[in-house]
Amino acid sequence: MAEATVVERMPVRIGDTILSACVDGYHPGIANKWGYVAGMALTALGRLGDWTGEQRYHEAVKRHMDVFIRDDGSIAGYTLEEYNLDHINKGKNLLRLWRTTGEARYRQAAELLVSQLIGQPRTDEGGFWHKKIYPYQMWLDGLYMSSPFMAEYAAAFGEMEWFDEAARQLLLIERRTRNPETGLLHHAYDESREQRWCDKETGRSRHVWGRAMGWYAMALVDALEFFPVRHPQRGQLMGIFERMANAIVRVQDQASGLWYQVMDCNGRQGNYLEASGSCMLTYALAKGIRLKYLAEIDREVVEHAYEGIKKHFVTVDGEGVHLHGICHGAGLGGRKYRDGSYAYYISEQVVSDSLMGVAPLLLASMEMERLQAEGEGGHPQ
């Protein structure tokens, strides 16, 4: 696509493109509900505010969070009793708001989400069910929604048991979804072995979905950032991150630097290079390299990936930055049953400009800028 037109300071252009979609100050895809995609977009905008020093991004985060956070700390549109891990993700923005404003309602809202996690249904081994409606199922998606929140909450309030919980969840799902032949993690695990989508021997779903790998990789690197150096499982988490990162690099498409929608079926008819997963993996690997969590992954891996993203997925015009090639959504089971087959994953709609992809693009672009700046010994401004 239009690589040559992609301007410098890509993160600013992406952030401004997101804000340009606001109507009367509110983005229709962020202010519409208490959702995990909106939560990821606000997290990215908040980090952009930190990185650039531009207060308008932080103001946008607060404005959109205040649509939902009431004076008593309750959350409009949120129901604890759904026990849905997706609902935790937006809470990451509460912790920064509490630190910067001192307003008690943000901490109260965060504690409401912690109350959900305390009662979150679990597998017999102690793993969080992804949702109450998915009994005994752990999905990689849910680790991004919940683990970094638990780790940051532990760091913010000194409640060390939440580091232990985050580590338990990250390690358990890795053990249960990892394919020992490829080193990649399958999308989900059904402890009960009841679902048609799971292998009756291992409980794993059939395939490795690119975005699910992205969710988990981001979960690891974002949670690790808050872990104390002396936590007894910090090194173990880094170890599984390193092992997984090497597996991810082995299936990187060498021509483009990108990753496929179904990562254990490279080159299979119908498979395609997918934007959101590629952005997530680029972000996680770049951040892991920058923070020295990854010892054996070369910078060239993420530089190649980022150039591939800009070349194959990004266009820029008068309206801003556009991202194409985004899987609209994929899941398992449910009322309209999703069987986890290869045919299912490649049948989902492919869209442009969804925040599901644009938010990871913003995160990846900032990490690549930070990696370059720190390599040169300074901030880009």
Coordinates of C-alpha atoms in Angstrom, one line a residue:
M1 CA 0.0 0.0 0.0
A2 CA 1.2 3.6 0.6
E3 CA 4.4 3.1 2.6
A4 CA 6.0 6.1 1.1
T5 CA 3.2 8.4 2.4
V6 CA 3.4 7.2 6.0
V7 CA 4.7 10.2 7.8
E8 CA 7.0 10.4 10.7
R9 CA 5.5 10.4 14.2
M10 CA 3.1 7.8 13.2
P11 CA 1.7 7.4 16.7
V12 CA 0.5 11.0 16.7
R13 CA -1.1 10.6 13.3
I14 CA -2.9 7.5 14.5
G15 CA -4.0 9.0 17.8
D16 CA -5.3 12.1 16.0
T17 CA -7.1 9.9 13.5
I18 CA -9.0 8.2 16.4
L19 CA -9.9 11.5 17.9
S20 CA -11.0 12.9 14.6
A21 CA -13.9 10.4 14.6
C22 CA -15.3 12.0 17.8
V23 CA -18.7 13.7 17.6
D24 CA -19.1 16.5 20.1
G25 CA -16.0 15.1 21.9
Y26 CA -17.0 11.5 22.0
H27 CA -15.9 8.6 19.8
P28 CA -18.9 6.4 18.8
G29 CA -16.9 3.2 19.2
I30 CA -15.5 4.1 22.6
A31 CA -18.4 5.9 24.4
N32 CA -21.1 3.4 23.3
K33 CA -20.5 0.7 25.9
W34 CA -18.2 -0.6 28.6
G35 CA -16.2 -2.8 26.3
Y36 CA -12.7 -4.3 25.9
V37 CA -11.9 -2.9 22.5
A38 CA -12.7 0.6 23.7
G39 CA -10.6 -0.1 26.8
M40 CA -7.6 -1.0 24.7
A41 CA -8.1 2.1 22.6
L42 CA -8.1 4.3 25.7
T43 CA -5.1 2.6 27.1
A44 CA -3.2 3.3 23.9
L45 CA -4.3 7.0 23.9
G46 CA -3.2 7.3 27.5
R47 CA 0.2 6.0 26.7
L48 CA 0.4 8.4 23.7
G49 CA -0.3 11.2 26.1
D50 CA 2.6 10.0 28.3
W51 CA 4.9 9.5 25.4
T52 CA 4.2 12.9 23.7
G53 CA 3.4 15.0 26.7
E54 CA 0.2 16.1 24.9
Q55 CA -2.5 16.5 27.6
R56 CA -5.3 16.3 25.0
Y57 CA -5.0 12.5 24.8
H58 CA -5.3 12.2 28.6
E59 CA -8.3 14.5 28.5
A60 CA -9.9 12.3 25.9
V61 CA -9.4 9.2 28.1
K62 CA -10.9 10.9 31.1
R63 CA -13.9 12.2 29.1
H64 CA -14.7 8.8 27.8
M65 CA -14.2 7.0 31.1
D66 CA -16.4 9.6 32.8
V67 CA -19.3 8.5 30.6
F68 CA -19.4 5.3 32.7
I69 CA -17.9 6.0 36.1
R70 CA -20.5 7.4 38.5
D71 CA -19.8 9.5 41.6
D72 CA -20.2 6.4 43.9
G73 CA -17.7 4.3 41.8
S74 CA -20.4 2.2 40.2
I75 CA -20.0 1.6 36.4
A76 CA -22.8 2.3 34.0
G77 CA -23.5 -0.6 31.7
Y78 CA -21.5 -3.1 33.7
T79 CA -22.9 -6.1 35.4
L80 CA -20.5 -7.9 37.8
E81 CA -22.7 -11.1 37.8
E82 CA -21.9 -11.7 34.1
Y83 CA -18.4 -12.7 35.3
N84 CA -17.0 -11.7 31.9
L85 CA -13.2 -11.2 31.8
D86 CA -13.6 -8.8 28.8
H87 CA -15.2 -6.3 31.2
I88 CA -12.0 -6.0 33.2
N89 CA -9.9 -4.5 30.4
K90 CA -11.3 -1.0 30.4
G91 CA -10.5 -0.9 34.1
K92 CA -6.8 -0.4 33.3
N93 CA -7.6 3.2 32.7
L94 CA -9.1 3.6 36.1
L95 CA -5.8 3.2 37.9
R96 CA -4.0 6.0 36.1
L97 CA -7.1 8.3 36.6
W98 CA -7.0 7.6 40.3
R99 CA -3.2 8.3 40.4
T100 CA -3.5 11.6 38.5
T101 CA -6.8 13.0 40.0
G102 CA -7.0 11.4 43.4
E103 CA -10.7 11.0 42.9
A104 CA -12.0 8.1 45.1
R105 CA -14.6 7.0 42.5
Y106 CA -11.9 5.7 40.2
R107 CA -10.4 3.5 42.9
Q108 CA -13.9 2.4 43.9
A109 CA -14.6 1.4 40.3
A110 CA -11.3 -0.6 40.2
E111 CA -12.3 -2.3 43.4
L112 CA -15.6 -3.3 41.9
L113 CA -13.7 -5.0 39.1
V114 CA -11.5 -6.7 41.7
S115 CA -14.7 -8.0 43.4
Q116 CA -15.6 -9.6 40.1
L117 CA -12.2 -11.3 39.9
I118 CA -12.5 -12.6 43.5
G119 CA -15.6 -14.4 42.5
Q120 CA -14.7 -15.2 38.9
P121 CA -15.6 -18.9 38.2
R122 CA -12.6 -21.1 37.8
T123 CA -11.5 -24.4 36.4
D124 CA -10.7 -27.1 38.9
E125 CA -7.0 -26.1 38.6
G126 CA -7.9 -22.5 39.5
G127 CA -8.0 -20.9 36.0
F128 CA -10.5 -18.2 35.3
W129 CA -13.3 -19.1 33.1
H130 CA -13.4 -16.6 30.2
K131 CA -17.0 -15.9 30.9
K132 CA -19.7 -17.4 33.2
I133 CA -21.5 -18.5 30.0
Y134 CA -18.4 -20.5 28.9
P135 CA -18.0 -23.1 31.7
Y136 CA -14.5 -24.5 32.4
Q137 CA -13.1 -22.7 29.4
M138 CA -9.9 -20.6 29.4
W139 CA -9.3 -18.3 26.4
L140 CA -6.0 -16.6 25.6
D141 CA -8.0 -13.4 25.1
G142 CA -9.0 -13.2 28.7
L143 CA -5.4 -13.1 29.9
Y144 CA -4.9 -9.7 28.3
M145 CA -8.2 -8.4 29.7
S146 CA -7.3 -9.3 33.3
S147 CA -3.6 -10.1 34.0
P148 CA -2.1 -6.6 33.4
F149 CA -4.9 -5.1 35.4
M150 CA -4.2 -7.4 38.4
A151 CA -0.5 -6.7 38.2
E152 CA -1.0 -2.9 38.1
Y153 CA -3.6 -3.0 40.8
A154 CA -1.1 -5.0 43.0
A155 CA 1.6 -2.4 42.3
A156 CA -0.7 0.5 42.9
F157 CA -2.2 -0.6 46.3
G158 CA 0.4 -3.0 47.6
E159 CA -1.9 -6.0 47.5
M160 CA 0.8 -8.5 46.6
E161 CA -1.6 -11.5 46.2
W162 CA -2.7 -10.1 42.9
F163 CA 0.8 -10.5 41.5
D164 CA 0.5 -14.2 42.5
E165 CA -2.9 -14.5 40.8
A166 CA -1.7 -12.9 37.6
A167 CA 1.2 -15.3 37.5
R168 CA -1.0 -18.2 38.2
Q169 CA -3.3 -17.4 35.3
L170 CA -0.6 -16.7 32.8
L171 CA 1.3 -19.8 33.6
L172 CA -1.7 -22.1 33.8
I173 CA -3.1 -21.2 30.4
E174 CA 0.3 -21.4 28.8
R175 CA 0.8 -24.9 30.1
R176 CA -2.7 -26.0 28.9
T177 CA -2.8 -24.4 25.4
R178 CA 0.8 -24.8 24.3
N179 CA 1.5 -27.2 21.4
P180 CA 4.8 -28.8 22.3
E181 CA 5.6 -29.4 18.6
T182 CA 5.3 -25.8 17.5
G183 CA 5.6 -23.9 20.8
L184 CA 2.6 -21.9 19.8
L185 CA -0.5 -21.5 22.0
H186 CA -3.9 -22.7 20.8
H187 CA -6.8 -20.2 21.1
A188 CA -8.5 -21.8 24.1
Y189 CA -8.7 -24.8 26.6
D190 CA -11.8 -26.7 27.8
E191 CA -11.1 -28.5 31.0
S192 CA -14.4 -30.4 30.8
R193 CA -13.6 -31.6 27.2
E194 CA -17.3 -31.0 26.5
Q195 CA -17.0 -28.5 23.6
R196 CA -17.0 -29.7 20.0
W197 CA -14.2 -27.3 19.3
C198 CA -11.7 -29.0 21.6
D199 CA -9.4 -32.0 21.3
K200 CA -10.8 -34.7 23.6
E201 CA -7.3 -35.7 24.7
T202 CA -5.7 -32.3 25.4
G203 CA -8.7 -30.0 25.8
R204 CA -7.0 -27.5 23.4
S205 CA -8.9 -25.9 20.6
R206 CA -7.9 -27.0 17.1
H207 CA -5.9 -24.0 15.9
V208 CA -3.5 -21.2 16.7
W209 CA -5.4 -17.9 16.0
G210 CA -3.0 -15.0 15.3
R211 CA -4.9 -12.5 17.4
A212 CA -5.2 -14.8 20.4
M213 CA -1.5 -15.2 20.3
G214 CA -1.3 -11.4 20.2
W215 CA -3.6 -11.1 23.2
Y216 CA -1.5 -13.4 25.2
A217 CA 1.9 -11.9 24.2
M218 CA 0.6 -8.5 25.1
A219 CA -0.7 -9.8 28.4
L220 CA 2.7 -11.2 29.4
V221 CA 4.7 -8.2 28.5
D222 CA 2.2 -5.7 30.0
A223 CA 1.8 -7.6 33.3
L224 CA 5.6 -8.2 33.6
E225 CA 6.2 -4.5 33.6
F226 CA 4.6 -4.2 37.0
F227 CA 6.1 -7.3 38.6
P228 CA 8.6 -6.7 41.4
V229 CA 12.1 -7.9 40.7
R230 CA 11.9 -10.2 43.7
H231 CA 8.6 -11.9 42.8
P232 CA 9.4 -15.6 42.7
Q233 CA 7.7 -16.2 39.3
R234 CA 9.0 -13.2 37.4
G235 CA 11.8 -15.1 35.8
Q236 CA 9.5 -18.0 35.0
L237 CA 7.1 -15.7 33.2
M238 CA 10.0 -14.2 31.3
G239 CA 11.2 -17.7 30.4
I240 CA 7.9 -18.7 28.8
F241 CA 7.8 -15.3 27.1
E242 CA 11.2 -16.0 25.5
R243 CA 10.3 -19.5 24.5
M244 CA 7.0 -18.3 23.0
A245 CA 8.7 -15.4 21.2
N246 CA 11.0 -17.8 19.5
A247 CA 8.0 -19.9 18.3
I248 CA 6.3 -16.7 17.0
V249 CA 9.4 -15.7 15.1
R250 CA 9.7 -19.2 13.5
V251 CA 6.3 -18.7 11.8
Q252 CA 6.8 -15.1 10.8
D253 CA 6.2 -14.7 7.0
Q254 CA 9.7 -14.0 5.7
A255 CA 8.6 -12.1 2.7
S256 CA 6.4 -9.6 4.4
G257 CA 7.5 -9.8 8.1
L258 CA 3.8 -10.4 9.1
W259 CA 1.8 -13.2 10.6
Y260 CA -1.1 -15.2 9.3
Q261 CA -4.7 -15.3 10.6
V262 CA -4.2 -19.0 11.4
M263 CA -0.6 -19.2 12.6
D264 CA -0.2 -23.0 12.4
C265 CA -1.4 -23.1 8.8
N266 CA 1.0 -20.8 7.0
G267 CA 0.5 -21.0 3.2
R268 CA -2.7 -23.0 3.4
Q269 CA -5.3 -22.1 0.8
G270 CA -7.5 -19.3 2.1
N271 CA -5.2 -18.2 4.9
Y272 CA -4.2 -14.5 4.9
L273 CA -1.8 -12.1 6.6
E274 CA -3.8 -10.4 9.3
A275 CA -3.4 -6.9 10.7
S276 CA -4.5 -6.9 14.3
G277 CA -2.5 -10.0 15.3
S278 CA 0.6 -8.7 13.4
C279 CA 0.3 -5.4 15.3
M280 CA -0.1 -7.0 18.6
L281 CA 2.8 -9.4 18.1
T282 CA 5.0 -6.5 16.9
Y283 CA 4.1 -4.5 20.0
A284 CA 4.7 -7.3 22.4
L285 CA 8.1 -8.4 20.9
A286 CA 9.3 -4.7 20.5
K287 CA 8.4 -4.0 24.2
G288 CA 10.0 -7.2 25.3
I289 CA 13.2 -6.3 23.5
R290 CA 13.2 -2.7 24.9
L291 CA 12.7 -3.9 28.4
K292 CA 15.3 -6.6 28.0
Y293 CA 12.8 -9.4 28.7
L294 CA 13.8 -11.1 25.4
A295 CA 17.5 -12.1 25.1
E296 CA 17.5 -13.9 21.8
I297 CA 15.1 -12.0 19.6
D298 CA 16.8 -9.6 17.2
R299 CA 15.5 -6.1 16.6
E300 CA 15.4 -6.9 12.9
V301 CA 12.4 -9.1 13.6
V302 CA 10.2 -6.3 14.8
E303 CA 11.6 -3.8 12.3
H304 CA 10.8 -6.2 9.5
A305 CA 7.3 -6.7 10.9
Y306 CA 6.6 -3.0 11.4
E307 CA 7.7 -2.2 7.9
G308 CA 5.4 -5.0 6.7
I309 CA 2.5 -3.5 8.6
K310 CA 3.1 -0.1 7.0
K311 CA 3.6 -1.5 3.5
H312 CA 0.7 -4.1 3.4
F313 CA -1.9 -2.7 5.8
V314 CA -1.6 1.0 6.2
T315 CA -2.8 3.8 4.0
V316 CA -2.7 7.6 4.7
D317 CA -5.0 10.2 3.3
G318 CA -6.5 13.5 4.2
E319 CA -8.7 11.8 6.9
G320 CA -5.7 10.3 8.6
V321 CA -4.2 6.8 9.0
H322 CA -6.2 3.8 7.8
L323 CA -5.6 0.1 8.7
H324 CA -6.8 -2.7 6.5
G325 CA -6.8 -6.5 6.7
I326 CA -8.4 -6.7 10.2
C327 CA -10.3 -9.8 11.2
H328 CA -13.6 -8.4 12.5
G329 CA -13.9 -11.0 15.3
A330 CA -13.5 -14.7 16.1
G331 CA -14.5 -16.9 19.0
L332 CA -15.5 -20.4 20.0
G333 CA -18.8 -22.1 20.9
G334 CA -21.7 -19.8 21.7
R335 CA -25.3 -19.9 20.5
K336 CA -24.3 -19.5 16.8
Y337 CA -21.8 -22.3 17.3
R338 CA -18.2 -21.5 16.2
D339 CA -16.4 -24.8 15.9
G340 CA -12.8 -23.6 15.8
S341 CA -12.1 -25.2 12.5
Y342 CA -9.7 -23.7 9.9
A343 CA -12.7 -23.0 7.7
Y344 CA -14.3 -21.0 10.5
Y345 CA -11.3 -18.8 11.2
I346 CA -10.8 -17.8 7.6
S347 CA -14.6 -17.2 7.1
E348 CA -14.9 -14.3 9.5
Q349 CA -15.3 -10.9 7.9
V350 CA -12.1 -8.8 7.1
V351 CA -12.6 -5.1 7.7
S352 CA -10.7 -1.7 7.7
D353 CA -10.3 0.9 10.5
S354 CA -11.7 -1.2 13.3
L355 CA -10.4 -0.1 16.7
M356 CA -9.6 -3.8 17.2
G357 CA -6.7 -3.3 14.9
V358 CA -6.1 0.5 15.1
A359 CA -5.5 0.4 18.9
P360 CA -2.7 -2.3 18.5
L361 CA -1.3 -0.3 15.6
L362 CA -1.0 2.7 17.9
L363 CA 0.6 0.6 20.6
A364 CA 3.0 -1.0 18.1
S365 CA 4.0 2.3 16.6
M366 CA 4.8 3.8 20.0
E367 CA 6.9 0.8 21.0
M368 CA 8.8 1.0 17.7
E369 CA 9.4 4.7 18.3
R370 CA 10.5 4.1 21.9
L371 CA 12.8 1.3 20.8
Q372 CA 14.4 3.5 18.2
A373 CA 14.7 6.5 20.6
E374 CA 16.2 4.5 23.4
G375 CA 18.6 3.0 21.0
E376 CA 19.7 6.5 20.1
G377 CA 19.7 7.6 23.7
G378 CA 16.8 10.1 23.7
H379 CA 13.2 11.0 23.2
P380 CA 11.9 11.8 19.7
Q381 CA 10.9 15.3 20.6

